[in-house]
Amino acid sequence: MATDSVTFFPKYDATFEQNAEYLRQILPLMSKNKIAVDPLNFAIFYEYIIGRNIQLNNELDELLETQAVFTSELSVNLFKKHICDNSINSLDKINHTLLQLINKTSEAIDATGEKAGAATIHFQKATKVYLKSKQF
């Protein structure tokens, strides 16, 4: 697996115009629901507006319907659960790739050690044979 395809951050590739439209939707929605416009909440509502995170959208819809108070704890939990979850998956993929690399390296080292050991034994035997032949 190529590690350049693994990232800790969600990928955003919207154009300037799309982002401007998202902003026009996000700010009134947050204001209407009395949600602090801080970076964490903005990230949550950005994800909500772009609509690619169905679980987040469903949970936010429910929270907005019940007029839940958006505490920092709630925001952190939503962010961890719905946005950082991909980062955790990416970290797991990197960890798995590194473990595979370590295992293959260990196997190569073991094989090299075995070959070196076999060569040493062969050299010792050849040396004994040579030394015996020199005694006569």
mmCIF file of C-alpha atoms in Angstrom, residues 29 33 44-45 48-49 53-68 70 78 82:
data_model
loop_
_atom_site.group_PDB
_atom_site.id
_atom_site.type_symbol
_atom_site.label_atom_id
_atom_site.label_comp_id
_atom_site.label_asym_id
_atom_site.label_seq_id
_atom_site.Cartn_x
_atom_site.Cartn_y
_atom_site.Cartn_z
ATOM 1 C CA LEU A 29 -27.686 27.673 10.141
ATOM 2 C CA ASN A 33 -29.380 27.306 16.229
ATOM 3 C CA ILE A 44 -18.693 19.919 11.790
ATOM 4 C CA PHE A 45 -21.189 22.098 9.950
ATOM 5 C CA TYR A 48 -22.940 18.656 7.362
ATOM 6 C CA ILE A 49 -23.556 21.109 4.514
ATOM 7 C CA ASN A 53 -21.171 12.176 5.930
ATOM 8 C CA ILE A 54 -24.610 10.618 6.336
ATOM 9 C CA GLN A 55 -24.127 9.466 9.941
ATOM 10 C CA LEU A 56 -23.068 12.981 10.967
ATOM 11 C CA ASN A 57 -25.986 14.511 9.094
ATOM 12 C CA ASN A 58 -28.468 12.155 10.750
ATOM 13 C CA GLU A 59 -27.097 12.869 14.219
ATOM 14 C CA LEU A 60 -26.993 16.629 13.622
ATOM 15 C CA ASP A 61 -30.541 16.598 12.248
ATOM 16 C CA GLU A 62 -31.683 14.923 15.439
ATOM 17 C CA LEU A 63 -29.731 17.353 17.635
ATOM 18 C CA LEU A 64 -31.046 20.375 15.752
ATOM 19 C CA GLU A 65 -34.631 19.081 15.956
ATOM 20 C CA THR A 66 -34.377 18.662 19.727
ATOM 21 C CA GLN A 67 -32.646 22.057 19.999
ATOM 22 C CA ALA A 68 -29.741 20.486 21.859
ATOM 23 C CA PHE A 70 -23.936 22.632 21.549
ATOM 24 C CA LEU A 78 -19.148 14.802 17.133
ATOM 25 C CA HIS A 82 -17.654 11.552 12.542
#
